[in-house]
CSV table of C-alpha atoms in Angstrom, one decimal:
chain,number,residue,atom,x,y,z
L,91,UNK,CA,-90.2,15.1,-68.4
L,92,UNK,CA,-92.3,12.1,-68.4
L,93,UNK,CA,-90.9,8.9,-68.5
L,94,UNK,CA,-92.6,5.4,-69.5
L,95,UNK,CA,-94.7,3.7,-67.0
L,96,UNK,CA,-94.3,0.0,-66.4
L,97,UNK,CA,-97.1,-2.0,-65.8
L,98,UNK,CA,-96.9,-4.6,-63.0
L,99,UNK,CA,-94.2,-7.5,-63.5
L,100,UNK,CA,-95.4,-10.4,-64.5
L,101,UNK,CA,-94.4,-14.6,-63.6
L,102,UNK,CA,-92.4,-15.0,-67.0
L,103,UNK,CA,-90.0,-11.2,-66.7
L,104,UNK,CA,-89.1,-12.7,-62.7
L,105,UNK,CA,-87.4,-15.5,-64.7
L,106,UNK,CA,-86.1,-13.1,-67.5
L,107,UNK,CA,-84.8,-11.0,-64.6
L,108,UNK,CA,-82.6,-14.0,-62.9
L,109,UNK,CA,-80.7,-14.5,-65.8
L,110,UNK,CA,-80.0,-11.2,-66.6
L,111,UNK,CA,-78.5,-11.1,-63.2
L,112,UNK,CA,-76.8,-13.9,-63.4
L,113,UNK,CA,-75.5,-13.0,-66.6
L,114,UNK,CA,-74.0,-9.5,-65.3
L,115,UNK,CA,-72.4,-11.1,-62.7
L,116,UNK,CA,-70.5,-13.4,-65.1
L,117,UNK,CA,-69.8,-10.8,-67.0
L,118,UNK,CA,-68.3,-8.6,-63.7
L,119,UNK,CA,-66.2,-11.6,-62.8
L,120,UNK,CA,-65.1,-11.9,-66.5
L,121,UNK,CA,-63.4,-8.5,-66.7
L,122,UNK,CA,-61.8,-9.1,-63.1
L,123,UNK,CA,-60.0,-11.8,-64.2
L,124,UNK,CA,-59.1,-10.1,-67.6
L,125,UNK,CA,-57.5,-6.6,-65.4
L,126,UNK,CA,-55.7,-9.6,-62.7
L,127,UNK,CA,-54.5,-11.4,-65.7
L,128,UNK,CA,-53.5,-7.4,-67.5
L,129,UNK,CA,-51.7,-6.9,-64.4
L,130,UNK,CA,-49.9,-10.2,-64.0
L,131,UNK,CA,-48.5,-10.1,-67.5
L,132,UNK,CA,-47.1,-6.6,-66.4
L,133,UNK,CA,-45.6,-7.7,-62.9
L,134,UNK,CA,-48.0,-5.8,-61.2
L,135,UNK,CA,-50.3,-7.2,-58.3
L,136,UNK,CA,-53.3,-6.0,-56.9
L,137,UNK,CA,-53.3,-2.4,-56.3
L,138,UNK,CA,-51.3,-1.5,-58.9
L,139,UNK,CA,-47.7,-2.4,-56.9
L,140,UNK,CA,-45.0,-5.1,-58.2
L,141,UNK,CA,-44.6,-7.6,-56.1
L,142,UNK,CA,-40.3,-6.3,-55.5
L,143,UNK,CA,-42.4,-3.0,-54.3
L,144,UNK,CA,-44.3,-4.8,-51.8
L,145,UNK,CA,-41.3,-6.5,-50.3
L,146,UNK,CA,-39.1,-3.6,-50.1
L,147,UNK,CA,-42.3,-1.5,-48.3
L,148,UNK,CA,-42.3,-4.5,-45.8
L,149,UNK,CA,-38.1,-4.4,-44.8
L,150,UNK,CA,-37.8,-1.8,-41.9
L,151,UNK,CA,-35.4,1.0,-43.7
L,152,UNK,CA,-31.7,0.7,-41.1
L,153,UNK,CA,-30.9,4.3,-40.4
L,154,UNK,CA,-27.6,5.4,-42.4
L,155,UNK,CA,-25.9,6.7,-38.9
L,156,UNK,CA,-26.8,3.0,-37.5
L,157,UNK,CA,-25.4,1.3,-40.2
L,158,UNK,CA,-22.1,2.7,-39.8
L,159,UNK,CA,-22.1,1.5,-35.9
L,160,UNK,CA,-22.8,-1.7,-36.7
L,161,UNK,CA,-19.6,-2.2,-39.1
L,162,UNK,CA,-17.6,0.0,-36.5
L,163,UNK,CA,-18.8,-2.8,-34.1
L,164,UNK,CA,-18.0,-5.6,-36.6
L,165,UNK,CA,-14.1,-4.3,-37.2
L,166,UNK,CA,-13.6,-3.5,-33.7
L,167,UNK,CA,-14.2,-7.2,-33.2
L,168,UNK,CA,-12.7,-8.4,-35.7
L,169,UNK,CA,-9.6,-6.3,-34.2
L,170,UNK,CA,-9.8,-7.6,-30.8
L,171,UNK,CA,-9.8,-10.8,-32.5
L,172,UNK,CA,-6.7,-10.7,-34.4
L,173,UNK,CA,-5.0,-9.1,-31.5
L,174,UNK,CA,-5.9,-12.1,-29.6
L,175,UNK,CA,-4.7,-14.8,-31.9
L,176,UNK,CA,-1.3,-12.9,-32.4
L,177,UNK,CA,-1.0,-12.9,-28.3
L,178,UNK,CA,-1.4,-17.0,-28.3
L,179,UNK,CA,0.8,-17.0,-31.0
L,180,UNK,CA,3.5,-15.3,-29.7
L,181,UNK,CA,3.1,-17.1,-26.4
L,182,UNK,CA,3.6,-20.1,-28.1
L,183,UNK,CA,6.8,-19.4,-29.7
L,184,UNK,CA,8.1,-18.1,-25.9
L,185,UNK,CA,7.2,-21.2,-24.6
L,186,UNK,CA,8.8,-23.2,-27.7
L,187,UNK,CA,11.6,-21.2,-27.6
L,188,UNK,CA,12.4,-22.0,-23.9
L,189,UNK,CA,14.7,-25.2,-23.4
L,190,UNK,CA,12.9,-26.1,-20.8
L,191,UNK,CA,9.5,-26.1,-22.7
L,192,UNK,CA,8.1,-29.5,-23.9
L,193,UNK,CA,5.7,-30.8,-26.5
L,194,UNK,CA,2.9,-32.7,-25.8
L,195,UNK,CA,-0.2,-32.0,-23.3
L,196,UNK,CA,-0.8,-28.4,-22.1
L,197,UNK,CA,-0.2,-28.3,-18.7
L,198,UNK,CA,-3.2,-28.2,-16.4
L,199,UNK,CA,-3.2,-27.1,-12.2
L,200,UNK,CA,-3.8,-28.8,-9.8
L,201,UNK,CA,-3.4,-28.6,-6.2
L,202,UNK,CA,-0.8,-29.4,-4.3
L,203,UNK,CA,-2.9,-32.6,-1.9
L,204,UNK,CA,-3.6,-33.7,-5.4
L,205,UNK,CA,0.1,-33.9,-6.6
L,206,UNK,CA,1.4,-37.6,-7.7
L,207,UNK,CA,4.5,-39.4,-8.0
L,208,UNK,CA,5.7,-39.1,-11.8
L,209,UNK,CA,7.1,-38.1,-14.9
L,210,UNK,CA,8.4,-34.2,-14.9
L,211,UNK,CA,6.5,-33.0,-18.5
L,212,UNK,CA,7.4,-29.7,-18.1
L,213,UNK,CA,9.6,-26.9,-15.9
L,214,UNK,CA,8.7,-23.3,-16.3
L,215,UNK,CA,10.1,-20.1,-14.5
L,216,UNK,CA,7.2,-18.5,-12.3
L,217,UNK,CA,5.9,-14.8,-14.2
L,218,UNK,CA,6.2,-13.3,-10.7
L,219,UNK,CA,9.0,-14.5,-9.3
L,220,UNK,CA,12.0,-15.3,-11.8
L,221,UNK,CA,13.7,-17.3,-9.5
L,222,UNK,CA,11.1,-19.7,-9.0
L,223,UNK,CA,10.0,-22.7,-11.0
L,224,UNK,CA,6.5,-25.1,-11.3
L,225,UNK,CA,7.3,-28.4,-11.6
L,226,UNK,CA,4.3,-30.4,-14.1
L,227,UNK,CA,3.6,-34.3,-13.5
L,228,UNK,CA,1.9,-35.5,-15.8
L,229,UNK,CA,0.8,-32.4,-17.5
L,230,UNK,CA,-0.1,-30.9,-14.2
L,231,UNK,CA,1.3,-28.8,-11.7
L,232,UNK,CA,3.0,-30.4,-8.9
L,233,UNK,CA,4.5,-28.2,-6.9
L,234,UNK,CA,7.3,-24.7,-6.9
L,235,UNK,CA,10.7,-24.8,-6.0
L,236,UNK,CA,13.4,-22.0,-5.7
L,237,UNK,CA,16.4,-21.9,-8.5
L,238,UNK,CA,18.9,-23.3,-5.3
L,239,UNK,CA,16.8,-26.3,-5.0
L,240,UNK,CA,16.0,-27.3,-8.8
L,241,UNK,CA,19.8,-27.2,-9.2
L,242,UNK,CA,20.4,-28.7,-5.8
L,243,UNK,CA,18.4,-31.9,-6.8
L,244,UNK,CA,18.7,-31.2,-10.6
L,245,UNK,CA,15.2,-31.4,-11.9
L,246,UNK,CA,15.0,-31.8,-15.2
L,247,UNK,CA,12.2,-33.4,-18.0
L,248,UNK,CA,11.9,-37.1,-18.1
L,249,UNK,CA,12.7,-37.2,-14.1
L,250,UNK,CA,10.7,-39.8,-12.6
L,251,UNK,CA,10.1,-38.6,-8.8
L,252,UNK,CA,8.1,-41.1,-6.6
L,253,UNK,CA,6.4,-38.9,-3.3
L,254,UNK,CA,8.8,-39.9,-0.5
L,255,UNK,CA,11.4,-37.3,-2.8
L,256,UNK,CA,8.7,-35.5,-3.6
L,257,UNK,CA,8.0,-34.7,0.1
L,258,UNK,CA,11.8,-34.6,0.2
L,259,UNK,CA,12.0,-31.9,-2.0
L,260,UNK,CA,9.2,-29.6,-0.8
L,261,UNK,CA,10.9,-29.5,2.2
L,262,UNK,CA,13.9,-28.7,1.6
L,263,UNK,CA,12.2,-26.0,-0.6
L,264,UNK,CA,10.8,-24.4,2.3
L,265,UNK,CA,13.6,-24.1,4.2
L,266,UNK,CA,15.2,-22.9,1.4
L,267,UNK,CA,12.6,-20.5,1.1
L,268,UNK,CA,12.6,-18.8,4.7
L,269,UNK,CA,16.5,-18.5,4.6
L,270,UNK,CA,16.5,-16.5,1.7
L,271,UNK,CA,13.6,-14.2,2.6
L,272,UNK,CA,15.7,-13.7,5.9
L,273,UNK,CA,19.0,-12.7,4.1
L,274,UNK,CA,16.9,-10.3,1.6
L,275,UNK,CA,15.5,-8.8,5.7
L,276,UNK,CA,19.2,-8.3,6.5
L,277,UNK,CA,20.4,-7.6,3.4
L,278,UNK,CA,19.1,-3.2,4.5
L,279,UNK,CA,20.6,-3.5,7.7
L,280,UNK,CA,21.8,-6.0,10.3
L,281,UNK,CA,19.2,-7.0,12.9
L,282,UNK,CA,19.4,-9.1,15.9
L,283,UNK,CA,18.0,-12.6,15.9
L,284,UNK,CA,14.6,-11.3,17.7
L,285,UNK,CA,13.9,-9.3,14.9
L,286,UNK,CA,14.8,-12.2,12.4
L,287,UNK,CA,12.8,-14.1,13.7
L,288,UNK,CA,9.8,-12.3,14.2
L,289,UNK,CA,9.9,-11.0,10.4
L,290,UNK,CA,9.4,-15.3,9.5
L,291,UNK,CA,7.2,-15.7,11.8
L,292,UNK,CA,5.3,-12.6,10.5
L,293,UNK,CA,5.4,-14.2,7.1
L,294,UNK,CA,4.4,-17.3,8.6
L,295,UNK,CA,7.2,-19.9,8.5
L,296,UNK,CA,6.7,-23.1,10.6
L,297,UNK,CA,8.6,-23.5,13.5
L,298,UNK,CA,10.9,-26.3,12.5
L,299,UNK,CA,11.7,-24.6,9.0
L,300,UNK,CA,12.6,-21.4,11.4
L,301,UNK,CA,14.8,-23.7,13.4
L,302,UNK,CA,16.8,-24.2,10.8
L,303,UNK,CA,17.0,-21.5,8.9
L,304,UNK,CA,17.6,-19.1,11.6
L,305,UNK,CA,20.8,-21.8,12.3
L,306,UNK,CA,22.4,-21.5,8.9
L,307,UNK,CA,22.0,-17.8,8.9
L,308,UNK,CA,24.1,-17.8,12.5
L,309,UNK,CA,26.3,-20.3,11.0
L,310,UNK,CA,27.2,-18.2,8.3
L,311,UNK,CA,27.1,-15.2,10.6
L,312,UNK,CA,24.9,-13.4,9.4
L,313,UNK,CA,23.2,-13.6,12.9
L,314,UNK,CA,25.3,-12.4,15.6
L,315,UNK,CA,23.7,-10.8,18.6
L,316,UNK,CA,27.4,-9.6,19.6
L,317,UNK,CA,28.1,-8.0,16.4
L,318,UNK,CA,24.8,-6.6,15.9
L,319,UNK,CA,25.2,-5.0,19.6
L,320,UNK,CA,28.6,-3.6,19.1
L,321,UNK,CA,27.1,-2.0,15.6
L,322,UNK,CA,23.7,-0.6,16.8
L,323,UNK,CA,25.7,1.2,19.7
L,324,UNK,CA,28.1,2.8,17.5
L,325,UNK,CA,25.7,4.1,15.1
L,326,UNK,CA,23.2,5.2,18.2
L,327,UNK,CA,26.4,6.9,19.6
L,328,UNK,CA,28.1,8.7,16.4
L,329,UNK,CA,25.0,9.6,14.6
L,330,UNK,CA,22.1,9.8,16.9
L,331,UNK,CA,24.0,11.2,20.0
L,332,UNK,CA,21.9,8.6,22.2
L,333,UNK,CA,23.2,7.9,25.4
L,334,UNK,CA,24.2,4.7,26.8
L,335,UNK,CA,21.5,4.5,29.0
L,336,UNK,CA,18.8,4.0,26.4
L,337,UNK,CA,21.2,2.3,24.3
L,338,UNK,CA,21.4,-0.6,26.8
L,339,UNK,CA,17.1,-0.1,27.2
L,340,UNK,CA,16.9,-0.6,23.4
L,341,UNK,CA,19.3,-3.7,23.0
L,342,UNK,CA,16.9,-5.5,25.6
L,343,UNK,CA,14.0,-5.0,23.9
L,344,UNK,CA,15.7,-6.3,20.7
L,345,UNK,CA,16.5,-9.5,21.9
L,346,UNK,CA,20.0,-9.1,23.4
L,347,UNK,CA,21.5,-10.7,26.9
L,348,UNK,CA,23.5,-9.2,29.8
L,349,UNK,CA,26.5,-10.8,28.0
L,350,UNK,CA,25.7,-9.1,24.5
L,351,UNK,CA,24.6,-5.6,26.1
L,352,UNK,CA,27.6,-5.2,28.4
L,353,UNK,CA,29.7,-6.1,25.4
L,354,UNK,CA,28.3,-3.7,23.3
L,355,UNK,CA,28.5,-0.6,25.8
L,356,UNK,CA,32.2,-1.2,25.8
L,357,UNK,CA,32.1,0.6,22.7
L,358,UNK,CA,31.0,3.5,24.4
L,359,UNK,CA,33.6,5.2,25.7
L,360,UNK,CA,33.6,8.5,28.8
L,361,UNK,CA,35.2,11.2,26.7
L,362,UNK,CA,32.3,10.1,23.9
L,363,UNK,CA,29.6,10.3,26.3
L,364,UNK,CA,30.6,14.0,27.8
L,365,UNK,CA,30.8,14.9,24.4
L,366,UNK,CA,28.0,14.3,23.4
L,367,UNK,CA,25.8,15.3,26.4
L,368,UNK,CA,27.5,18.5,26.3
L,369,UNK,CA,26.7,19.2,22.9
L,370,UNK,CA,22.7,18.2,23.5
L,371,UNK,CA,22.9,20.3,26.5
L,372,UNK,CA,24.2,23.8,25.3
L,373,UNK,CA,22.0,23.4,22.6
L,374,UNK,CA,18.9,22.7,24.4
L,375,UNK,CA,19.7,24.9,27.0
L,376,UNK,CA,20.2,27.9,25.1
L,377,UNK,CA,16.6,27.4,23.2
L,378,UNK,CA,15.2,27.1,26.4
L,379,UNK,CA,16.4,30.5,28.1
L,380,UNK,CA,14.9,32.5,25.0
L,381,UNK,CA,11.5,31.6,26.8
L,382,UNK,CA,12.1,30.6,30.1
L,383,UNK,CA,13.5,31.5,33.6
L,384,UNK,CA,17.2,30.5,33.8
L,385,UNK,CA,16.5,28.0,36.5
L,386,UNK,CA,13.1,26.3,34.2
L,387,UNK,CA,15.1,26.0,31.5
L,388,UNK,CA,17.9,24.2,34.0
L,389,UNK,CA,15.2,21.6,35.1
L,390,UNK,CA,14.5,20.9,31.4
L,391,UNK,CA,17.5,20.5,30.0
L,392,UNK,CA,17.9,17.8,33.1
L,393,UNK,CA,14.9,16.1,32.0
L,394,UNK,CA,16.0,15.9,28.4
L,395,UNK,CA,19.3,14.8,28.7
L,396,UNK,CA,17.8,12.1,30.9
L,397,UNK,CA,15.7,11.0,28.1
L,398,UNK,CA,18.2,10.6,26.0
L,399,UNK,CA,19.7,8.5,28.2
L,400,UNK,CA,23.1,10.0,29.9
L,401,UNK,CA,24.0,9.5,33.9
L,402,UNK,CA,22.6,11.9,36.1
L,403,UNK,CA,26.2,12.8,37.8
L,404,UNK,CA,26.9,13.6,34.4
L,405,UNK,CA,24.3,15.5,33.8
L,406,UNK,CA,24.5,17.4,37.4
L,407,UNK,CA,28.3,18.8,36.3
L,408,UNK,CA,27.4,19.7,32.8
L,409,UNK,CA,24.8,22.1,33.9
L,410,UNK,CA,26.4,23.6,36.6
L,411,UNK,CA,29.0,24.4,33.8
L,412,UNK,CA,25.9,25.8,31.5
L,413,UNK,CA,24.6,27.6,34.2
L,414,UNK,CA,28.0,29.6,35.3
L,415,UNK,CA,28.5,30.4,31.7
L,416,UNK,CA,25.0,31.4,30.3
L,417,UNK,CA,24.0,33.0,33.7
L,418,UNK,CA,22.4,36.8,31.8
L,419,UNK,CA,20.6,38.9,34.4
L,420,UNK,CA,19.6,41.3,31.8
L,421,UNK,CA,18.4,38.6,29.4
L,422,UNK,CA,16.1,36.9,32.2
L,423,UNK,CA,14.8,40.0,32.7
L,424,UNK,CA,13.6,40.7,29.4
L,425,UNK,CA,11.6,36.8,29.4
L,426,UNK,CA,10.1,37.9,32.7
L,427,UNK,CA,8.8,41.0,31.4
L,428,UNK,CA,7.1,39.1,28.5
L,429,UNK,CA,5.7,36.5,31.4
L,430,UNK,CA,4.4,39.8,33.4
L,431,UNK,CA,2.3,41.4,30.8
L,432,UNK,CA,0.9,38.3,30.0
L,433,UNK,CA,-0.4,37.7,33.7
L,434,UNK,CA,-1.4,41.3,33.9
L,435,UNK,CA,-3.4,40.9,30.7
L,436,UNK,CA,-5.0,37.3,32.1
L,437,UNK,CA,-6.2,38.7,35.4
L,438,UNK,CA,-7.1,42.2,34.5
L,439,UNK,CA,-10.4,41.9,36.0
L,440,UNK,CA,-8.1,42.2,39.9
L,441,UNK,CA,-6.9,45.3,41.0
L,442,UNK,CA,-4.5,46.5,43.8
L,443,UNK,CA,-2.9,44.6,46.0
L,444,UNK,CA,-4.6,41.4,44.9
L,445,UNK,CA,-3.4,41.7,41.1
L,446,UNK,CA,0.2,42.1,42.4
L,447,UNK,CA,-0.3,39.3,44.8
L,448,UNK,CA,-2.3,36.7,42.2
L,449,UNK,CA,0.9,37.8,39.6
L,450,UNK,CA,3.7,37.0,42.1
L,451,UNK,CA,3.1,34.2,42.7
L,452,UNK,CA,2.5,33.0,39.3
L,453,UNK,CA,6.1,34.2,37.8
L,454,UNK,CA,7.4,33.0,41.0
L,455,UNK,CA,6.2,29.6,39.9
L,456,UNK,CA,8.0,29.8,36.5
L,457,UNK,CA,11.0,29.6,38.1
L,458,UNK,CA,11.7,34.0,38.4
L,459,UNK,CA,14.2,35.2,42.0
L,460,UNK,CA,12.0,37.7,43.6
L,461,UNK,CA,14.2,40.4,43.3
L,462,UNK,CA,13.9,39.8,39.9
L,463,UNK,CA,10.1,39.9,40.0
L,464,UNK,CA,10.0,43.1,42.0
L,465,UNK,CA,12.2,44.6,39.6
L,466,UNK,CA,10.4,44.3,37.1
L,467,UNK,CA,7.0,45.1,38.5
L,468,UNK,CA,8.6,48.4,39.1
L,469,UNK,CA,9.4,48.7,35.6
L,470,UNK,CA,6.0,47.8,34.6
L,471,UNK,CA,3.8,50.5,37.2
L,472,UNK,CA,6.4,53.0,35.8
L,473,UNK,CA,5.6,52.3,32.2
L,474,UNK,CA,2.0,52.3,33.0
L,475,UNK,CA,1.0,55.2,35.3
């Protein structure tokens, strides 16, 4: 197929051509505006999408499963919320509802260097301690006292207090203080005035409060050395079968005087005492012959009896007594012959003459009569050859 030659271009088409140009791109920009114009009038923008399209394809979708987090989040709040406001409220109506509770500024701490002569706003019982009050001046705190001392110098709201009664007050507090944590010390069990007073000093009373509490509480007798004496020996006696002997030893390191011990061991009587180192004696005695040689399980049952704190010319007749009356050949016998194997097992590496020797003189040491020994190294080669 042949198509039309064109000859060369002459100066008048290059004019021609320029405005066809022109006039195609007027045209171009023509229908441009006519299709943005189309797509206007149907609430599309360029590219086909409405512009509610484009916005929703630019918000990041939430996950469904962190959705529901979020408003678990947002009620759990607004639960711990409510729960909150109900607590101040029913703290509120507490305080309102106790006499003692005052309208007006909300109390605010302070220390006690910092406390000033005042107005009492407000008396509240202490949330640890029921029997204790803070004192406010001023709408702040002041100081504590005990329930014995607000009635003592009835405190009440509206009662001016300079700091000379102020001081007055806090120290009569204190001593207040130290007396009754003393009584609640005695109130288990009586103690002597040593222990008394090193319980305050543990919980660190000042001396001169001490003084005087440790005063009132012998006024009152509560404190009484003599008493106390006459008590702990009766108890040591009846129930613990102590003898007097230790007794006395553990008076004097509780506190007590010659005066105070010597009354005290008058409660003690002799017939007591036998008693009850006989009892201690036959007792121990007996466990220790079910191991021992009669005359090792003598010494210890010495030993502990003077332990426990019983006279040694009382101790010397009781086990004679023991001795004549649990005196069993045939029983010693039988605790030797566990003592002999043992030895023979020990030093089974000797022979002869020097295994008998080197076992001798070992069950002689526990306490074994010879002719007990030899008996029952008889007994023993016999059962053995």
């Amino acid at each position: 197929m042949t198509g039309k030659k064109r000859g060369p271009m002459k100066l008048s088409d290059i004019g021609n051509t320029k405005q066809s140009s022109k006039a195609a791109v007027d045209k171009k920009s023509k229908q441009d505006s006519y299709t943005r114009e189309k797509h206007s009038d149907n609430g599309l923008s360029e590219g086909g999408q409405s512009p509610s399209y484009q916005k929703k394809a630019r918000v990041k979708q939430t996950p469904r499963h962190q959705t529901s987090a979020n408003i678990e989040d947002s009620a759990s709040t607004a639960d711990n919320l409510a729960s909150d406001l109900l607590a101040k409220a029913e703290g509120l109506r507490a305080q309102k509802a106790n006499p003692l509770f005052q309208e007006g500024e909300l109390p605010t701490e302070t220390s006690e260097d910092e406390v000033v002569a005042g107005e009492i706003t407000l008396i509240e019982v202490q949330k640890k301690n029921k029997k204790r009050f803070n004192v406010y001046i001023k709408g702040q705190f002041a100081f504590g006292v005990s329930e014995n001392t607000l009635v003592k110098f009835a405190l009440h709201k509206g009662q001016v207090l300079d700091k000379d009664f102020i001081a007055d007050i806090q120290q009569i507090d204190k001593e207040d203080y130290a007396y009754q944590l003393a009584v609640r010390f005695l109130s288990h069990q009586l103690r002597s005035e040593k222990e008394v007073r090193a319980k305050l000093n543990e919980e660190e009373i000042e001396p001169e409060v001490m003084e005087k509490a440790v005063a009132k509480l012998k006024e009152v007798k509560l404190i009484d050395d003599t008493m106390f004496g006459q008590a702990y020996t009766r108890t040591a006696m009846n129930i613990n079968k102590k003898g007097p002997n230790v007794i006395a030893r553990e008076l004097k390191n509780k506190g007590l005087g010659e005066d105070e011990i010597d009354q005290s061991m008058n409660e003690y009587d002799r017939d007591t005492e036998v008693e009850n180192a006989y009892v201690i004696a036959e007792k121990y005695f007996q466990k220790q012959l079910r191991k021992a040689s009669h005359r090792n399980a003598s010494q210890k049952t010495k030993q502990y009896l003077v332990q426990k704190g019983f006279d040694s010319d009382l101790i010397q007749d009781l086990m004679q007594q023991l001795a004549d009356h649990y005196h069993d050949e045939d029983q010693e016998l039988a605790v030797l012959q566990k003592d002999l194997e043992k030895y023979m097992r020990r030093y089974k590496k000797l022979s002869g003459r020097e295994l008998t020797f080197k076992v001798k003189g070992m069950l002689y040491n526990k306490g074994y009569p010879s002719e007990l020994i030899n008996q029952a190294l008889e007994i023993y080669e016999e059962e053995n050859e």
